Tab-separated table of C-alpha atoms in Angstrom:
chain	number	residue	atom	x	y	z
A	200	UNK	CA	101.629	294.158	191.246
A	201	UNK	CA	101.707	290.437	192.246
A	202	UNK	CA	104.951	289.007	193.101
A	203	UNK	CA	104.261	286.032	190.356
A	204	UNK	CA	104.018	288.994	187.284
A	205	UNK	CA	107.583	290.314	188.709
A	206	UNK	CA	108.672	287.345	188.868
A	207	UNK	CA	107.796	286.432	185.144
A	208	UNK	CA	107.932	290.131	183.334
A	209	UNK	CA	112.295	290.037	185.358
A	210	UNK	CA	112.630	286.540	184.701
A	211	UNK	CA	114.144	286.877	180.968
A	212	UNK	CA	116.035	289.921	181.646
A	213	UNK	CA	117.955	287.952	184.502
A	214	UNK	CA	118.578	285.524	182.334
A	215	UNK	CA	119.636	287.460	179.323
A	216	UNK	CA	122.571	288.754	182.062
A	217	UNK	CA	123.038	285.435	183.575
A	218	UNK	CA	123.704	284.075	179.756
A	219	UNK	CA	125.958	287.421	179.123
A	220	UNK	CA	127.952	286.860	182.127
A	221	UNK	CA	128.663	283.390	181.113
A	222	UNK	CA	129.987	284.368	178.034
A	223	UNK	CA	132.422	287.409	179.578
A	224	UNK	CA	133.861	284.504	181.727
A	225	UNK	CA	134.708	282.515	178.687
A	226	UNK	CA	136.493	285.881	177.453
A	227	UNK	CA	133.731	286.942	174.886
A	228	UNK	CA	133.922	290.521	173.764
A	229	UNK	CA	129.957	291.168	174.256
A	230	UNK	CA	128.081	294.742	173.889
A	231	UNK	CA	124.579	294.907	175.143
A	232	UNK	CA	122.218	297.564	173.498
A	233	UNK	CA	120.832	300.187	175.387
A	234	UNK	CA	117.607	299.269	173.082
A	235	UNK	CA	116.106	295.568	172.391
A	236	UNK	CA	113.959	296.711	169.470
A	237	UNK	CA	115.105	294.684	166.644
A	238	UNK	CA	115.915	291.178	168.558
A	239	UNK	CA	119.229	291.755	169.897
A	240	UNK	CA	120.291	291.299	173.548
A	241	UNK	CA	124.075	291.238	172.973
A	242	UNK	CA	126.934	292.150	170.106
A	243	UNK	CA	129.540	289.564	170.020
A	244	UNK	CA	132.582	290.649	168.721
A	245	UNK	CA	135.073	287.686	167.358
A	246	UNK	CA	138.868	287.701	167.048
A	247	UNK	CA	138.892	287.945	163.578
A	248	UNK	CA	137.538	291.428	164.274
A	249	UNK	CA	133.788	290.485	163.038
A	250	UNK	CA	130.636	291.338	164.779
A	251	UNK	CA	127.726	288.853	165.550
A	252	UNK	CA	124.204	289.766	167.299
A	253	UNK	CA	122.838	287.138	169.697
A	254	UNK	CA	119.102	286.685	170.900
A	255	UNK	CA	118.641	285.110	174.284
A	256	UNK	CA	115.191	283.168	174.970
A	257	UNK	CA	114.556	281.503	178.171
A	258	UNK	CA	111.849	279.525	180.058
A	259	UNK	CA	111.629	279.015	183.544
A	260	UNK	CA	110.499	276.621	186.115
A	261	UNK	CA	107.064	277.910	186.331
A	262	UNK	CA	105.882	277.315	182.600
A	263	UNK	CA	103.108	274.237	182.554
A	264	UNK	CA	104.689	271.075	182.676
A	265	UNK	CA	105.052	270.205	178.677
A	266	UNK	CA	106.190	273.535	177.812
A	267	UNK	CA	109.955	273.318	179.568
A	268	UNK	CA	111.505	274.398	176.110
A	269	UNK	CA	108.924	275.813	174.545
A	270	UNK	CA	109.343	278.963	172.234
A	271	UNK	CA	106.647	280.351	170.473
A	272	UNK	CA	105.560	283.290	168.579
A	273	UNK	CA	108.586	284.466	167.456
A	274	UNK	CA	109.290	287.109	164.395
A	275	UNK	CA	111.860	286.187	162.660
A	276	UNK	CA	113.667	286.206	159.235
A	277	UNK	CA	117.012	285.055	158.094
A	278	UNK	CA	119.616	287.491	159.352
A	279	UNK	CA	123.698	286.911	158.640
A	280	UNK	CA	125.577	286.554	161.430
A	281	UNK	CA	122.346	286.066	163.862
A	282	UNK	CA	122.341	283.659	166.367
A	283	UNK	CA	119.629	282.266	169.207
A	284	UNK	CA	120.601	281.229	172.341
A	285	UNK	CA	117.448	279.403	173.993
A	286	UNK	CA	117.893	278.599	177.762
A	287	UNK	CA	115.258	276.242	179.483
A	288	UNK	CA	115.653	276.550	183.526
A	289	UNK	CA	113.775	273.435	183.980
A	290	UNK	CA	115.821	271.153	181.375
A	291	UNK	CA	119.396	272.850	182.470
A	292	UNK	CA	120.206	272.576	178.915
A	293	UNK	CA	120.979	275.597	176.624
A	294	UNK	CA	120.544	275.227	172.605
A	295	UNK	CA	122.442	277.558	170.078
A	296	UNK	CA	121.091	278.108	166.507
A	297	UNK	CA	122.065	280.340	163.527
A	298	UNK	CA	119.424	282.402	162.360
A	299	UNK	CA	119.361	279.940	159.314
A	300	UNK	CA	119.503	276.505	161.652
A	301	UNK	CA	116.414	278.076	163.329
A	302	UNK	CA	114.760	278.891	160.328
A	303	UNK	CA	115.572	275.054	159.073
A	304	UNK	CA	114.143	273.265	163.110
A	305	UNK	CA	110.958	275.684	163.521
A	306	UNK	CA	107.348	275.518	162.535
A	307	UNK	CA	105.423	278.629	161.335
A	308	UNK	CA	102.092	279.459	162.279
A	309	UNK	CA	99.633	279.042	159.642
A	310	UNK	CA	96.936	279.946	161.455
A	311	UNK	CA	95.667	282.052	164.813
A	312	UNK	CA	96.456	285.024	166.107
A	313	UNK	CA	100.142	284.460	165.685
A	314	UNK	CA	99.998	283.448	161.986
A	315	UNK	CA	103.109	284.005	160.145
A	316	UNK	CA	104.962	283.685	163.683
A	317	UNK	CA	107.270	281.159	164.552
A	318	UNK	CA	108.039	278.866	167.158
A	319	UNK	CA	110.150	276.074	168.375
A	320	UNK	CA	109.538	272.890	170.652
A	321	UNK	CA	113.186	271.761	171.887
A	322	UNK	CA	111.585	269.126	174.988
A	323	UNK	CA	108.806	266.243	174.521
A	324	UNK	CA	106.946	264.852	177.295
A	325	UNK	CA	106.469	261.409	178.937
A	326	UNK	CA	105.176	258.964	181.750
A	327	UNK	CA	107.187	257.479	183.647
A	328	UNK	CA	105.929	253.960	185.516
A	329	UNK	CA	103.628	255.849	187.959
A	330	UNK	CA	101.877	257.897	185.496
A	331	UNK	CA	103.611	261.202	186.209
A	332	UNK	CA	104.664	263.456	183.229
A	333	UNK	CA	108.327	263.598	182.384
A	334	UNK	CA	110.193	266.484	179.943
A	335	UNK	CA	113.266	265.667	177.972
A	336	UNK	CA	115.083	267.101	175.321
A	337	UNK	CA	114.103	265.904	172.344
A	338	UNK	CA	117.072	264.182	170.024
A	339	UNK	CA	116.746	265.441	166.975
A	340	UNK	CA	118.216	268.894	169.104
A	341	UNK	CA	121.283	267.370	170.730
A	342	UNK	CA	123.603	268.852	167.733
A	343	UNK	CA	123.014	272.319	169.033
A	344	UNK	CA	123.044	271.586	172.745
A	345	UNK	CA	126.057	273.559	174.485
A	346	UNK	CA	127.624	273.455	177.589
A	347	UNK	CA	129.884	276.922	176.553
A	348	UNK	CA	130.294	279.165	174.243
A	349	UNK	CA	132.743	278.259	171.861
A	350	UNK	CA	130.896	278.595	168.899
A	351	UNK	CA	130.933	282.319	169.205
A	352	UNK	CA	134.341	282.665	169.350
């Protein structure tokens, strides 16, 4: 096994901790199933006694330049009280959606392999004066940019 597949099959596990351990600093109640086999990497539960389940997605440095914040292929239905938390290492910048706000921003698949799939393009590209390709996030996003966690609690 290469050190570039361990690299890439640990990489969104580490983050799904590193994300969890960022919200246990902010005083989160969070519960992490023993099983991720119906889209949930942590249970949130709020003061008002209330429970909400929390996907984490994450891209690294080592995606092609273009794809920063890139995240396709996704199943996914509405779900009450569901929320994504998308993490791009490149970008620094972390974006959280409800279930229904993701449902509202993403595109679905109408064709391909991954037909009926969804996915969802947070960063655009650009060149800068000397030709070299630049990623930003892309406006229409900045309303669910987040520097905490606050909306969870």
């Amino acid at each position: 096994m290469s050190f570039s597949f361990r690299h890439s099959a640990g990489f969104g596990k580490r983050i799904e901790y590193y994300i969890i351990g960022l919200m246990l600093k902010e005083g989160l109640d969070c519960y992490v199933p023993l099983v991720d086999d119906d889209g949930i990497d942590c249970v949130i539960r709020k003061k008002d006694g209330k429970f909400i389940e929390i996907q984490i997605k994450a891209r690294s440095n080592d995606v092609k330049m273009g794809d920063a914040a890139l995240f396709a292929a996704l199943e996914h239905e509405k779900r009450e009280n569901y929320y994504f938390v998308f993490y791009s290492e490149r970008l620094k910048k972390t974006w959280i959606l409800s279930s229904e706000e993701f449902l509202q921003e993403c595109t679905t698949n109408k064709s391909g392999k991954n037909v009926g799939k969804r996915s969802i393009w947070f960063n655009g590209c650009k060149k800068d004066d000397k030709g070299n390709k630049l990623e930003y996030p892309k406006p229409q996003f900045d309303k669910y940019i987040v520097t905490d966690f606050s909306r969870f609690k």
